[in-house]
Short mmCIF file of C-alpha atoms in Angstrom, two decimals:
data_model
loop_
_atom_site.label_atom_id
_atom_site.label_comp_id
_atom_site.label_asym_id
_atom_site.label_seq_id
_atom_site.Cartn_x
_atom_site.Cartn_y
_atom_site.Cartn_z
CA UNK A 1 -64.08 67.39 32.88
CA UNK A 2 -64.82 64.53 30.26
CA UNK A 3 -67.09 66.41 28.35
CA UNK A 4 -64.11 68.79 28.15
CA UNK A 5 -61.67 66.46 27.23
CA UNK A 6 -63.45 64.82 24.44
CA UNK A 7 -64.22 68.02 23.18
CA UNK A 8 -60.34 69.24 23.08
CA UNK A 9 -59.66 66.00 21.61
CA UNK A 10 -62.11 66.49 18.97
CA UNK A 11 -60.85 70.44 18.45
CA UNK A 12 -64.21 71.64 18.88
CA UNK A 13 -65.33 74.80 20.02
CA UNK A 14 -67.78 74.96 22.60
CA UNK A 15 -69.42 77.14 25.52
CA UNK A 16 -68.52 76.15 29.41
CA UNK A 17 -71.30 77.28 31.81
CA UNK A 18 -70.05 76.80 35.47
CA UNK A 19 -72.88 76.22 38.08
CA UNK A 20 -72.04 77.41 41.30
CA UNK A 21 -72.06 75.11 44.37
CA UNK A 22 -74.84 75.08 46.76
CA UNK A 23 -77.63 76.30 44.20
CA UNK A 24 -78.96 74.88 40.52
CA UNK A 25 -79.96 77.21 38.22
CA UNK A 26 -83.53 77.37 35.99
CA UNK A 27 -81.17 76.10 32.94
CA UNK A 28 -80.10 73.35 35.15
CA UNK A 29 -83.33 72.15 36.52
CA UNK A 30 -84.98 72.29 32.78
CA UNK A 31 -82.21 70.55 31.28
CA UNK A 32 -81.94 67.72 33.55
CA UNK A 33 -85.04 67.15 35.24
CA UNK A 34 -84.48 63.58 36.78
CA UNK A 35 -81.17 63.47 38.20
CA UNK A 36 -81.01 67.81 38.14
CA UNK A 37 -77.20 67.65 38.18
CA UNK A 38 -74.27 68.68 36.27
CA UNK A 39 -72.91 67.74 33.60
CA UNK A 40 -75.64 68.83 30.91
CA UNK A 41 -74.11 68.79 27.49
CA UNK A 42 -76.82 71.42 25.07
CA UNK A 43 -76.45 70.55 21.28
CA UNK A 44 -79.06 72.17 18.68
CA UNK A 45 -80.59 72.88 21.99
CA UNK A 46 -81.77 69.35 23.00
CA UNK A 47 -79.51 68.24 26.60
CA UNK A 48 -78.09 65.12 27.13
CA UNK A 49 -76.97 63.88 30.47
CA UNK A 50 -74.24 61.83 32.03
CA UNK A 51 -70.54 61.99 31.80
CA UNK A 52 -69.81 58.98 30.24
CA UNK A 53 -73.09 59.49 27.60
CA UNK A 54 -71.81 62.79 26.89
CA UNK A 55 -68.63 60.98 25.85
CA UNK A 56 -70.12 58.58 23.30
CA UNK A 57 -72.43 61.30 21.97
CA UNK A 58 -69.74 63.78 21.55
CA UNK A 59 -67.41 60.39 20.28
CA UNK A 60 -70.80 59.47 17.42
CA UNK A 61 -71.37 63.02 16.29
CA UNK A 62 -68.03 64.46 15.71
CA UNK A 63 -66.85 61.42 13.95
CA UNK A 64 -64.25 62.84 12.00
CA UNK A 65 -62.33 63.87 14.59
CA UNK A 66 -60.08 61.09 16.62
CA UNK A 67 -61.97 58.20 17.78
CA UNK A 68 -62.50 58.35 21.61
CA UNK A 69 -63.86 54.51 21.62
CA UNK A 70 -62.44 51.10 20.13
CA UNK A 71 -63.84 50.62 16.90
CA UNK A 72 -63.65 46.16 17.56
CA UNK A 73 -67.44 45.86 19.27
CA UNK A 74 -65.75 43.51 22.02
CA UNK A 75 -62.94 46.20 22.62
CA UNK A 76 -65.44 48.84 23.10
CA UNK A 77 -68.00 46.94 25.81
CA UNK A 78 -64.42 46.68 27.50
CA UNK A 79 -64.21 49.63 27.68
CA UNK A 80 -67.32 50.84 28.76
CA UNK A 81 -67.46 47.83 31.64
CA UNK A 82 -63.91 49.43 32.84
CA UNK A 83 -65.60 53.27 32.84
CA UNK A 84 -68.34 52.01 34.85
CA UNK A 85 -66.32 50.71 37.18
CA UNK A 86 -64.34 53.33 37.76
CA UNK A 87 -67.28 55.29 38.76
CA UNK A 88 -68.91 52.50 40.80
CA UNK A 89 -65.77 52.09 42.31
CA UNK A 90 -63.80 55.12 42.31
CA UNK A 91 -66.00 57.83 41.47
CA UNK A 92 -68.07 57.12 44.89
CA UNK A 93 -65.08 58.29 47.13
CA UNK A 94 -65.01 62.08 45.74
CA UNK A 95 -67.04 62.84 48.87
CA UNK A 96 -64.61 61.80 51.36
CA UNK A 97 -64.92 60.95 55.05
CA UNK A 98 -68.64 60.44 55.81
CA UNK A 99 -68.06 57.09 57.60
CA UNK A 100 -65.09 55.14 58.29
CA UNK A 101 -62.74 56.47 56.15
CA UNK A 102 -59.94 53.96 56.72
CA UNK A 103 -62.19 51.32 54.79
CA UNK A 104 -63.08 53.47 52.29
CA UNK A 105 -59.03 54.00 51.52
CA UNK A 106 -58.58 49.96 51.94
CA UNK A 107 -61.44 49.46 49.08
CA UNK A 108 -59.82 52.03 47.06
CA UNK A 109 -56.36 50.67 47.34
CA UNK A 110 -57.91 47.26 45.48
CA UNK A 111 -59.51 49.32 43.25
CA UNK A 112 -56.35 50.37 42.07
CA UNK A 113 -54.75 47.42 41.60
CA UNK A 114 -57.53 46.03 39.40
CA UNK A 115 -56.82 48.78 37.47
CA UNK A 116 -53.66 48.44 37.23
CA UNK A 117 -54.02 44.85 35.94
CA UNK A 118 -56.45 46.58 32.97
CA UNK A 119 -54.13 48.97 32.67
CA UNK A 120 -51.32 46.41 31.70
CA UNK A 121 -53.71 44.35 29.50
CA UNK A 122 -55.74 46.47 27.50
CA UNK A 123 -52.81 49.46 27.23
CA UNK A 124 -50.52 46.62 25.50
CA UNK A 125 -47.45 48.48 26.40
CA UNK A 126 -48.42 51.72 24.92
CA UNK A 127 -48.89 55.05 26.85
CA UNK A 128 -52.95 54.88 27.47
CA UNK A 129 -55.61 52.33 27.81
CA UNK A 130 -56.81 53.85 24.66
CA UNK A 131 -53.20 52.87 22.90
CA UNK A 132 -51.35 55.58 21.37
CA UNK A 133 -53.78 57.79 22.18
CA UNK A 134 -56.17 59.14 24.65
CA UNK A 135 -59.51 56.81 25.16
CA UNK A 136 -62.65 56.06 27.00
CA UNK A 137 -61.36 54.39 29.75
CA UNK A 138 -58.49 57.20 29.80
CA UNK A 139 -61.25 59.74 30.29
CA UNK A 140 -63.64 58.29 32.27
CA UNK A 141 -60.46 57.16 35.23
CA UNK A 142 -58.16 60.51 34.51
CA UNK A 143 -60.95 62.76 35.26
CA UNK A 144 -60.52 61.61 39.40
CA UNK A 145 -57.07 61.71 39.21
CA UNK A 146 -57.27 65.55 40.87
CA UNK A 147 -59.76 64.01 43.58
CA UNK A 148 -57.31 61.00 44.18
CA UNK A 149 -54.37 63.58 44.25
CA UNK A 150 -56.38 65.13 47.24
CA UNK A 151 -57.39 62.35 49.27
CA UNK A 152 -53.59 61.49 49.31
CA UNK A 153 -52.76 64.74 51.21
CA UNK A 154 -56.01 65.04 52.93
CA UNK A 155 -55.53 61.54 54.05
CA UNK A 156 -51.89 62.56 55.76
CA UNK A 157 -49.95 61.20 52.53
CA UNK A 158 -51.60 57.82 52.25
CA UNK A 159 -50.43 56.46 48.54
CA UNK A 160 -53.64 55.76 46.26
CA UNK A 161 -51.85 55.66 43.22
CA UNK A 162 -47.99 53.63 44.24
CA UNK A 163 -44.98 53.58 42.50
CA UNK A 164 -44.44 49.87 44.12
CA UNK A 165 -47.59 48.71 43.68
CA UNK A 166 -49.26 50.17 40.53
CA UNK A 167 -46.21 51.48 38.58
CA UNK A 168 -47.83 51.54 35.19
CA UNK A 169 -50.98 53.70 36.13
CA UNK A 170 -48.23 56.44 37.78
CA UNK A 171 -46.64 56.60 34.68
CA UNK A 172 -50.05 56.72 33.24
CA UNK A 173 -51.19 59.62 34.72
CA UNK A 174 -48.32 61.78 34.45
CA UNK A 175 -48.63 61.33 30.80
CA UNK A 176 -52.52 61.82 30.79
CA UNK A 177 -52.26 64.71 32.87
CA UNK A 178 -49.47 66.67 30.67
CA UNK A 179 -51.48 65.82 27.21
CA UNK A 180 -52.49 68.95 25.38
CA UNK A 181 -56.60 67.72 25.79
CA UNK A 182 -55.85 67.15 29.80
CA UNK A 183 -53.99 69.84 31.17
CA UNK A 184 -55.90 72.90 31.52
CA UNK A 185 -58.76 70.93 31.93
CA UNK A 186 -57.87 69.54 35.19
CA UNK A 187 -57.99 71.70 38.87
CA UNK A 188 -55.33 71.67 40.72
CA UNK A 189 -55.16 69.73 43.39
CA UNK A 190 -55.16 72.81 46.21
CA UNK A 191 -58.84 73.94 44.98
CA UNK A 192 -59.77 70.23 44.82
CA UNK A 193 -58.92 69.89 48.96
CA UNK A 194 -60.78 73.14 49.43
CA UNK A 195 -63.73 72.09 47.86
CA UNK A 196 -63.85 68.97 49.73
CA UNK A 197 -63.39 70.65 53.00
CA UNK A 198 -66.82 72.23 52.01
CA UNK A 199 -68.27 68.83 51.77
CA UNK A 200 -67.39 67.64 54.60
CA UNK A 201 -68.44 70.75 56.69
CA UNK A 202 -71.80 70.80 54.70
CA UNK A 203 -72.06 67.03 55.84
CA UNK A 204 -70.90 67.39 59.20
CA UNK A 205 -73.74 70.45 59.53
CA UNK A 206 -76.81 68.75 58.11
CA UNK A 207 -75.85 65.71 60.50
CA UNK A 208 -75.47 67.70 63.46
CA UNK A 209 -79.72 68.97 62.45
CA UNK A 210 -80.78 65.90 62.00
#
């Protein structure tokens, strides 16, 4: 999804290969031999790896197009300290319910209100963190906002993102998930609950044979 969403923002053209769950194809394996998963972005047929690198690569060589990072040095580590810890943070709990799932929701509850705090401070008032526009931080957090979405109704309605308690980032991420770049990017939240149910019965399986 944020290789995606860079690209729309950028208005360039490019090819969307879909790997399917449960197997990793020859493409796959020779692209990314290290980690050997998804997402693989192929450019004048040389792969680069990693969401967030795919980002600033697709940011550095499209440069004409709308700048997806802060162009003040101190603005952009910001930024790249706040994407990392969204996925050190946030991105760990797309695979729900292995252990203990009530702490897992109490740790994410204090992730969002961290964020919601950078939200107020590096947003200044303005509709993203990136500003006017759509940014790194914006990209890197709005691509889990279909797995938080689930975990709220696979979780029997438990509030991850609050209108009490983190008003700005719901506002936020109605207006990230209606922008032109966002929206048919994004799965719906149905497929997202479906997909995790697979987890979790692919997890529950490979404990019950060990």
């Amino acid at each position: 999804m944020r290789s995606r969403i860079a690209f729309n923002i950028k208005s360039v053209e490019y090819e969307f290969l879909e790997e399917k769950f449960g197997s990793k194809s020859e493409l796959l394996l020779k692209s990314n031999p290290v980690h050997k998963k998804i997402p693989v972005l192929l450019h004048n047929d040389k792969p680069i790896c990693e969401s967030n690198i795919i980002v600033e690569y697709i940011d550095e060589v499209w440069s004409a197009g709308p700048s997806i990072l802060p162009s003040d040095a101190h603005d952009r580590a910001v930024a790249r300290f706040w994407a990392a810890y969204v996925d050190e943070k946030v991105r760990s709990f797309r695979q729900p319910f292995r252990n203990e799932p009530t702490i897992k929701v109490l740790g994410l509850k204090e992730g969002m209100a961290l964020l919601e705090g950078a939200y107020e401070e590096i947003s200044k008032g303005k509709d993203f963190f990136g500003g006017e526009k759509i940014g790194f931080i914006d990209i890197a957090f709005g691509s889990m906002l279909a797995w938080l979405r689930a975990l709220q109704v696979m979780l029997g309605g438990v509030k991850l993102l609050d209108e009490e308690k983190t008003p700005g980032l719901c506002k936020w991420a109605d207006k990230f998930s209606a922008d032109p770049a966002v929206k048919d990017v994004l799965p719906e939240t149905d497929k997202i609950i479906e997909f995790a149910k697979l987890l979790v019965a692919k997890n529950k399986a490979a404990a019950a044979s060990s």
